PDB file of C-alpha atoms and ligand atoms in Angstrom:
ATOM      1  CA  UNK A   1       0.000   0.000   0.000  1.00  0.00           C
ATOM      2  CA  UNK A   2       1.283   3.648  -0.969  1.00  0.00           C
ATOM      3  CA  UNK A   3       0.031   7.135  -0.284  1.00  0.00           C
ATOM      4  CA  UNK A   4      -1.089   8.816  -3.247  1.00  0.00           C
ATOM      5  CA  UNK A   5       0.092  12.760  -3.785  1.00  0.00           C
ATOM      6  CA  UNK A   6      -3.427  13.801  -2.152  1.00  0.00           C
ATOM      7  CA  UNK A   7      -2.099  11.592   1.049  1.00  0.00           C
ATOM      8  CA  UNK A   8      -4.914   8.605   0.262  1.00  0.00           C
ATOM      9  CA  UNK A   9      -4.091   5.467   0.723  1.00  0.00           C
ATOM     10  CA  UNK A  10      -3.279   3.806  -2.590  1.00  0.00           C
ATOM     11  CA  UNK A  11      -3.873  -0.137  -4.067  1.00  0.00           C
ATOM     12  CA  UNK A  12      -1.922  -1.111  -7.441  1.00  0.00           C
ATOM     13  CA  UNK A  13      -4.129  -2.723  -9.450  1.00  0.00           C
ATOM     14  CA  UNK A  14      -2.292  -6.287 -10.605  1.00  0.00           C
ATOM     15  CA  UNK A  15      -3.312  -8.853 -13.526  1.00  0.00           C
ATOM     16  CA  UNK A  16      -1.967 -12.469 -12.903  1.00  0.00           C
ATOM     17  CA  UNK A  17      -4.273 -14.223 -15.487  1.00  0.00           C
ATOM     18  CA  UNK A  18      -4.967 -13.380 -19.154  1.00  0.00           C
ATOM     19  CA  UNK A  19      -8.300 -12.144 -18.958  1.00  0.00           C
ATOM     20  CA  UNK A  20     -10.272  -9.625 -21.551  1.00  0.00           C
ATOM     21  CA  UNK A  21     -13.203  -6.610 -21.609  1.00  0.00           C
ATOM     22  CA  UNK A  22     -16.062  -7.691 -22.716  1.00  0.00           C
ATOM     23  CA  UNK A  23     -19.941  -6.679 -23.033  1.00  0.00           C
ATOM     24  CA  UNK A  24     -22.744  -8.420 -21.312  1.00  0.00           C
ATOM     25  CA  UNK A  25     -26.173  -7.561 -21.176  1.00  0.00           C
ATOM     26  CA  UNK A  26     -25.984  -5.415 -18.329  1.00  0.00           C
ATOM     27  CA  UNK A  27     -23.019  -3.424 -19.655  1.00  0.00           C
ATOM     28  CA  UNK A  28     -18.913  -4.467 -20.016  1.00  0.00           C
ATOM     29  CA  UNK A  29     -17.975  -7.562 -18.235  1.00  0.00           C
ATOM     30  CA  UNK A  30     -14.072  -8.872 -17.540  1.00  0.00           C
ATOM     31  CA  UNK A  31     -13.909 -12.459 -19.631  1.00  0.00           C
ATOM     32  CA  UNK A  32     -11.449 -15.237 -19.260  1.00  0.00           C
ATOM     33  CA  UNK A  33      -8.658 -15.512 -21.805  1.00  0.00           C
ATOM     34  CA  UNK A  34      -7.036 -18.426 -20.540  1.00  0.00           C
ATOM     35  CA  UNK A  35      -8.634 -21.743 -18.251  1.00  0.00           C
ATOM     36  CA  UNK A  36      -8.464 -20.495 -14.568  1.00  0.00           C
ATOM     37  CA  UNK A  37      -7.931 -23.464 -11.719  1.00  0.00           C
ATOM     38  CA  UNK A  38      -9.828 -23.009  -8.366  1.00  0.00           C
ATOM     39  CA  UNK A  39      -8.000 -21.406  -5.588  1.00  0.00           C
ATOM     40  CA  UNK A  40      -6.299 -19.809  -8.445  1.00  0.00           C
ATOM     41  CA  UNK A  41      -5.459 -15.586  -7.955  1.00  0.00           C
ATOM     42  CA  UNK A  42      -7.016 -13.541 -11.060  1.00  0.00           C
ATOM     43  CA  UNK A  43      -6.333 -10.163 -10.148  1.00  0.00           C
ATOM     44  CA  UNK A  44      -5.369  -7.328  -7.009  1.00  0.00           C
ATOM     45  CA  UNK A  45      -7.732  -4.840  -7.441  1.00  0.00           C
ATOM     46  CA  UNK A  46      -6.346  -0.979  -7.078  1.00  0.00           C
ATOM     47  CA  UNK A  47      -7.688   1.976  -6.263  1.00  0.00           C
ATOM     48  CA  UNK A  48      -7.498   4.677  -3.830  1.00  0.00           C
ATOM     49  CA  UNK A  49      -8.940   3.913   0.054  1.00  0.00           C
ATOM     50  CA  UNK A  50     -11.557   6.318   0.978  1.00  0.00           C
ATOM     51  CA  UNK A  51     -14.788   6.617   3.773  1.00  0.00           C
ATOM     52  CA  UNK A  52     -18.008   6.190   3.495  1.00  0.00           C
ATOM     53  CA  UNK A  53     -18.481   9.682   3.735  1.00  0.00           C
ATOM     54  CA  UNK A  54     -16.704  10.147   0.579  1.00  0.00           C
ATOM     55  CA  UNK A  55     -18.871   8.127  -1.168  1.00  0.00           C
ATOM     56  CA  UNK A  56     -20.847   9.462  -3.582  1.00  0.00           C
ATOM     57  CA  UNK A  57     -24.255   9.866  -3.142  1.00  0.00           C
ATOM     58  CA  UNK A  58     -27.584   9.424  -4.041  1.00  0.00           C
ATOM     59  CA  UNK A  59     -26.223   5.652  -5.062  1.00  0.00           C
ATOM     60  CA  UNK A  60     -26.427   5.298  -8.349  1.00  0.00           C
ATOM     61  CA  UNK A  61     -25.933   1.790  -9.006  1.00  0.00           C
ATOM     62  CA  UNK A  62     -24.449   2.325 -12.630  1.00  0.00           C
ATOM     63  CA  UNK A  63     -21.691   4.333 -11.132  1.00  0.00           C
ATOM     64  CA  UNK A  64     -20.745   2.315  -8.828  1.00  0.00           C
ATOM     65  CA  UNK A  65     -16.897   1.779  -9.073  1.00  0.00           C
ATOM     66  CA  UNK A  66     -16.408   1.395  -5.040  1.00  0.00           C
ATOM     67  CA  UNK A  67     -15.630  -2.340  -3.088  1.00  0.00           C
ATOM     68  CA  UNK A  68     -15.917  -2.156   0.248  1.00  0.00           C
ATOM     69  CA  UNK A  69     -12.925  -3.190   2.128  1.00  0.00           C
ATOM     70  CA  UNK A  70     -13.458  -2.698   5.639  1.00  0.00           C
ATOM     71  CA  UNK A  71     -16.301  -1.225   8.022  1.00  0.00           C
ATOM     72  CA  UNK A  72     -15.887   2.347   7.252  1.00  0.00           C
ATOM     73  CA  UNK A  73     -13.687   1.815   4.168  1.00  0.00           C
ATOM     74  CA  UNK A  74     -14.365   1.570   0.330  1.00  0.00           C
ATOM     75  CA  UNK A  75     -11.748   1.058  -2.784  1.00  0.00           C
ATOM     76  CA  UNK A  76     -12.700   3.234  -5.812  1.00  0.00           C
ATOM     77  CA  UNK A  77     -11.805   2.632  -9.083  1.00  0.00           C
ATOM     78  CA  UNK A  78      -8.407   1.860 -10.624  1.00  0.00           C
ATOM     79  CA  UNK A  79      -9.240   2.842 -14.015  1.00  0.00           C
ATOM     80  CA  UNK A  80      -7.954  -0.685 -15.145  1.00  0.00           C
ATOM     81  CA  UNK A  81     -10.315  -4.213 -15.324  1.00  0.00           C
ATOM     82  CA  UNK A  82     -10.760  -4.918 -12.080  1.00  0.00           C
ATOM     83  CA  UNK A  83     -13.123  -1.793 -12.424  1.00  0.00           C
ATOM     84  CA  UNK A  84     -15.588  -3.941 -14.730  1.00  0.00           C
ATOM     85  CA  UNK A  85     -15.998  -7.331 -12.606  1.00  0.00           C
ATOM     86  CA  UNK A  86     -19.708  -7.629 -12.411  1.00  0.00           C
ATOM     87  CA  UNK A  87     -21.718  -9.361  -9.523  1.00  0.00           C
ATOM     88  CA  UNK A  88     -23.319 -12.711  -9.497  1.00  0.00           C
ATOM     89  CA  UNK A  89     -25.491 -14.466  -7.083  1.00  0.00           C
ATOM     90  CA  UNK A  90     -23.755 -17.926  -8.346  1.00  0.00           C
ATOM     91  CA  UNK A  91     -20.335 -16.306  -9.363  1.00  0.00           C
ATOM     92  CA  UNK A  92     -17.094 -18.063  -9.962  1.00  0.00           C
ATOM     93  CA  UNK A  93     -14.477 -16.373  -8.226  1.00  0.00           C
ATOM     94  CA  UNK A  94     -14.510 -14.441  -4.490  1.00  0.00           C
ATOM     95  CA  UNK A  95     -12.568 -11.440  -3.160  1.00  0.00           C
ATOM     96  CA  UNK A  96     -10.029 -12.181  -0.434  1.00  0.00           C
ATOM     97  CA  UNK A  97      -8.792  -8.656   1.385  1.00  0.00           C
ATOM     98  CA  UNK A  98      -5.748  -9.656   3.232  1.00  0.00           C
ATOM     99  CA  UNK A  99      -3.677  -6.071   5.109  1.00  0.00           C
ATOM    100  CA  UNK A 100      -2.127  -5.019   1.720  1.00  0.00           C
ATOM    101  CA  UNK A 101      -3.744  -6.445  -0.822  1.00  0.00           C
ATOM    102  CA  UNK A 102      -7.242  -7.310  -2.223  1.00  0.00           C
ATOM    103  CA  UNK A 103      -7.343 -10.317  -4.213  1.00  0.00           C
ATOM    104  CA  UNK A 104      -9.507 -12.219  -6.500  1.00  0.00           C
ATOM    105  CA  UNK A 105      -9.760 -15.759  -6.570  1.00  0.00           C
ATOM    106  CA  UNK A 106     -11.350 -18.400  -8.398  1.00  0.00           C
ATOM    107  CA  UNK A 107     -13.618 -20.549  -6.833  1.00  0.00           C
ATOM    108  CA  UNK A 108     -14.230 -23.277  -8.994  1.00  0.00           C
ATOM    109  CA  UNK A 109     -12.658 -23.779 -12.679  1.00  0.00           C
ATOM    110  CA  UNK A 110     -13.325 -20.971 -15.066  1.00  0.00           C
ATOM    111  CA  UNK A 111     -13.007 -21.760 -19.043  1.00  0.00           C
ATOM    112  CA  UNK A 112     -11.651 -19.625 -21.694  1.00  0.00           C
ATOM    113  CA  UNK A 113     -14.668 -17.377 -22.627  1.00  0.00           C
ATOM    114  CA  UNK A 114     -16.134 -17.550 -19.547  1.00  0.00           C
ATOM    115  CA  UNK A 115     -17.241 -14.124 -17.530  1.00  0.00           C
ATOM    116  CA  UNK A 116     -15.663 -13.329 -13.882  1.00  0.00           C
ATOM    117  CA  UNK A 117     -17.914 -12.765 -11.835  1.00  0.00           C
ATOM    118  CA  UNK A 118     -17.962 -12.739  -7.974  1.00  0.00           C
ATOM    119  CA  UNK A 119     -20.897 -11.962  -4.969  1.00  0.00           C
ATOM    120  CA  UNK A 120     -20.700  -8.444  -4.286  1.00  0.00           C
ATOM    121  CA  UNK A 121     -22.541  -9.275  -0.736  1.00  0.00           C
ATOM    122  CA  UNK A 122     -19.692 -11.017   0.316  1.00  0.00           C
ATOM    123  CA  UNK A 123     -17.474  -7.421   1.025  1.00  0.00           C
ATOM    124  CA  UNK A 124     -20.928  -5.365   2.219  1.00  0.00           C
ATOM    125  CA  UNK A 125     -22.231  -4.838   5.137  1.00  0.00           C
ATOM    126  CA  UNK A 126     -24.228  -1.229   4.586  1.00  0.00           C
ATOM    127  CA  UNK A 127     -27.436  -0.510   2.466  1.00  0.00           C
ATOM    128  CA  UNK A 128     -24.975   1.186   0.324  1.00  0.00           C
ATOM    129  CA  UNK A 129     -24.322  -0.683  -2.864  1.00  0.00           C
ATOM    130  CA  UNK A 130     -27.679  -2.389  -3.014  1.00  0.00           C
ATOM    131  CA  UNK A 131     -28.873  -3.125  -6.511  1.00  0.00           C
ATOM    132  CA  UNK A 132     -31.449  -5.025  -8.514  1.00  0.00           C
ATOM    133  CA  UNK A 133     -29.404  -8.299  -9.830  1.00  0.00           C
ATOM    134  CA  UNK A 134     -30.217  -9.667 -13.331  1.00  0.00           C
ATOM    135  CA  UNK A 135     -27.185 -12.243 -13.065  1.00  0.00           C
ATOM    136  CA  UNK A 136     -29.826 -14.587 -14.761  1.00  0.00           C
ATOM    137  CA  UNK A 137     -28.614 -17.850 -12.462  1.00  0.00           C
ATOM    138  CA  UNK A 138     -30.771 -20.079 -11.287  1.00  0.00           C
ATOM    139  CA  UNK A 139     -29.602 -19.065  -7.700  1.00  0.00           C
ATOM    140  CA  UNK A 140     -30.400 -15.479  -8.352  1.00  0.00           C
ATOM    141  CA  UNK A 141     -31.708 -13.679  -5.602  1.00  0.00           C
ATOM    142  CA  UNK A 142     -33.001 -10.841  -7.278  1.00  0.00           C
ATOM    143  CA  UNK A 143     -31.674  -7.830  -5.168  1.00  0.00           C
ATOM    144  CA  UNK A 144     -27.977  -7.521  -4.217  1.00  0.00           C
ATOM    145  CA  UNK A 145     -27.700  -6.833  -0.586  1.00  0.00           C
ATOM    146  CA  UNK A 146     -24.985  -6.760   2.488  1.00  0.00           C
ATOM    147  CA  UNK A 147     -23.962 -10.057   3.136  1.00  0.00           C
ATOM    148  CA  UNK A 148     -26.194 -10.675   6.342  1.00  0.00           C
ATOM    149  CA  UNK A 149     -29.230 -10.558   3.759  1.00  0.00           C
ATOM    150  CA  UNK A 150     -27.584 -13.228   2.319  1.00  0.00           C
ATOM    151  CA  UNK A 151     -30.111 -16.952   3.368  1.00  0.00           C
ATOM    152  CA  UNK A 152     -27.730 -18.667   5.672  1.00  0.00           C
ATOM    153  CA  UNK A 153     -26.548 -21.827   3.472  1.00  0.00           C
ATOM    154  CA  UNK A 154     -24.980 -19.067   1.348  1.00  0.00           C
ATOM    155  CA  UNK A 155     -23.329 -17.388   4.024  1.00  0.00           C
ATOM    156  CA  UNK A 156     -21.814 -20.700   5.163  1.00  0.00           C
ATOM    157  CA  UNK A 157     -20.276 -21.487   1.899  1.00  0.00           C
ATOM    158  CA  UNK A 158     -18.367 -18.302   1.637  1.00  0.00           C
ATOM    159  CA  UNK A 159     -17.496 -18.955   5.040  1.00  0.00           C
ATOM    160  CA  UNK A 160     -16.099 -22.243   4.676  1.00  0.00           C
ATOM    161  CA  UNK A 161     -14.296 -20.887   1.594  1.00  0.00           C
ATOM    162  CA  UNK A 162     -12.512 -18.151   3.705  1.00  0.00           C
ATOM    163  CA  UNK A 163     -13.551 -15.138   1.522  1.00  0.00           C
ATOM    164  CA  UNK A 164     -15.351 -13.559   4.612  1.00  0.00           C
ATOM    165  CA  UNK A 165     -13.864 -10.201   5.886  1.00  0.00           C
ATOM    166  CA  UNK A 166     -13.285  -9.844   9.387  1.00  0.00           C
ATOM    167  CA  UNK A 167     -15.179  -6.860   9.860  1.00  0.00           C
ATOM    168  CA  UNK A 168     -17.923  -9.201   8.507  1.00  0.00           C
ATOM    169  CA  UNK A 169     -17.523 -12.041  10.415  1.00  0.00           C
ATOM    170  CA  UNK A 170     -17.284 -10.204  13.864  1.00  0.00           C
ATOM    171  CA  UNK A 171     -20.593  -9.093  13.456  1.00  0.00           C
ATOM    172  CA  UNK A 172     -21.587 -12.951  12.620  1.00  0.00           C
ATOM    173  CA  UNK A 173     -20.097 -15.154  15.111  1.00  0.00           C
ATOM    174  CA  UNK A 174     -23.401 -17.245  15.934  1.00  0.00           C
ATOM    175  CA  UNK A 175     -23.307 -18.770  12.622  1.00  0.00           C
TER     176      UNK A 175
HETATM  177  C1  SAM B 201     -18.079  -2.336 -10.757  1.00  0.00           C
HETATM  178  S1  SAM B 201     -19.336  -2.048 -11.949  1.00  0.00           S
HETATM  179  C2  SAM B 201     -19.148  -3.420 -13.029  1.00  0.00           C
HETATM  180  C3  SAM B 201     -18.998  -3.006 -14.480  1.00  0.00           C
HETATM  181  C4  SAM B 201     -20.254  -2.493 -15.145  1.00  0.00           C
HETATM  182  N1  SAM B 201     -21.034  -3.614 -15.665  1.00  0.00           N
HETATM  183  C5  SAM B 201     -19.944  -1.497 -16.270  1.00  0.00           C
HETATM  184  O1  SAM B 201     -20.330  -1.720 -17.423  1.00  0.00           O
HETATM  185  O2  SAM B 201     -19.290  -0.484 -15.997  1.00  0.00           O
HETATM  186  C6  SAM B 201     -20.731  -2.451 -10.952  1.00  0.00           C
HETATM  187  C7  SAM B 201     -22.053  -2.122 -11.592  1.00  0.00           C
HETATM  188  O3  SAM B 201     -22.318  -3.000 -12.705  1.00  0.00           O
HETATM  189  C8  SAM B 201     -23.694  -3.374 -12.713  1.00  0.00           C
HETATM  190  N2  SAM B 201     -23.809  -4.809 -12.406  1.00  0.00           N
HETATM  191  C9  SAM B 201     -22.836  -5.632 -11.965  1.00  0.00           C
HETATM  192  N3  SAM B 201     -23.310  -6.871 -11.758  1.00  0.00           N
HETATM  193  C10 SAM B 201     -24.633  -6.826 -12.066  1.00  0.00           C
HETATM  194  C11 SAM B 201     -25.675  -7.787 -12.024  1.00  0.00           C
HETATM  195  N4  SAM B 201     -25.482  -9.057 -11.659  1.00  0.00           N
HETATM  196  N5  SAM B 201     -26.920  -7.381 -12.386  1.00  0.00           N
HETATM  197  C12 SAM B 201     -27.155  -6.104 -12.786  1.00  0.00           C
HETATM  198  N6  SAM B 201     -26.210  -5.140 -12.834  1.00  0.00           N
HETATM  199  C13 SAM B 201     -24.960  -5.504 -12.482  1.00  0.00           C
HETATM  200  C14 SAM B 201     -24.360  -2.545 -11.629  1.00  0.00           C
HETATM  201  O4  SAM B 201     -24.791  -1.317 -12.198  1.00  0.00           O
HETATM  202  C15 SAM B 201     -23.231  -2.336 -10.650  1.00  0.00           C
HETATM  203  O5  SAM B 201     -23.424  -1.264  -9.779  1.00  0.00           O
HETATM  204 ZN1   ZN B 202     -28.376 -12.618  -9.232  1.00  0.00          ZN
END
């Protein structure tokens, strides 16, 4: 992590797959170029730290280039792909925020062609962010919400997979 010339706390965006833009029917998409193992890293996503206070509101859902990162903290765009990974309620890969770094990992084995997605919920635990979802799986859940919302199956499977932030999972510990 470096401090930007404004004295914000800066991410560098990182690739470590070949991956592509692409359009979906919800806008552009970020496509796999190359197969992708499980457990796999895709990407670091960059970006400069900010509050929730610097968030920009009314939330408009189509200008929504923030991930939050931590209970009062958001990542805003990097102006590179990681910018254009849309949500789905059955995705493929998960974001893992370690102190540094904030990673994306698949989660089962992505083809060549296929679209990256992950579940926003998993990172969100404020009404900001909330959207109507038209991922189109069969496990769609129609809104996309904070990750309490989430039916509790779900929320077990991303915490057995260890992509649960601890400023999630402190508020969760009865599950
Ligand atoms: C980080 S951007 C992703 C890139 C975006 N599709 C674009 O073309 O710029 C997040 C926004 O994409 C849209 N989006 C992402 N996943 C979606 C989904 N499953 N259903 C509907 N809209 C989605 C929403 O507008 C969301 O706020
Ligand atoms: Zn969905």
């Amino acid at each position: 992590m470096v401090k930007s010339i404004h004295g914000k706390l800066q991410l560098k965006p990182g690739l470590f797959k070949n991956l592509q833009l692409g359009q979906c029917s919800f806008g552009k998409g970020v496509f796999a170029a190359e197969d992708i193992r499980s457990g796999e890293k895709i990407m670091e996503f960059g970006g400069s730290i900010i509050s929730s206070a610097e968030l920009p509101y009314p939330y408009e859902a189509e200008k929504d280039y923030f991930l939050q990162v931590g209970q009062d903290l958001y990542l805003g765009p990097s102006g590179t792909l990681d910018d254009y990974v849309n949500h789905s309620c059955n995705p493929n890969s998960a974001i893992r925020i370690n102190k540094n770094t904030v990673e994306l990992i698949a989660i089962s084995f992505i083809r060549f062609g296929d679209q990256i997605t992950f579940n926003y919920a998993t990172t969100m635990n404020s009404n900001w962010g909330e959207f109507e979802c038209a991922c189109g799986s069969n496990e769609c859940l129609g809104m996309v919400k904070k990750f309490v919302d989430l039916p509790e199956p779900i929320q077990k499977k991303y915490i057995e997979l260890k992509v649960v932030p601890n400023y999630i999972l402190a508020k969760i510990k009865n599950i």
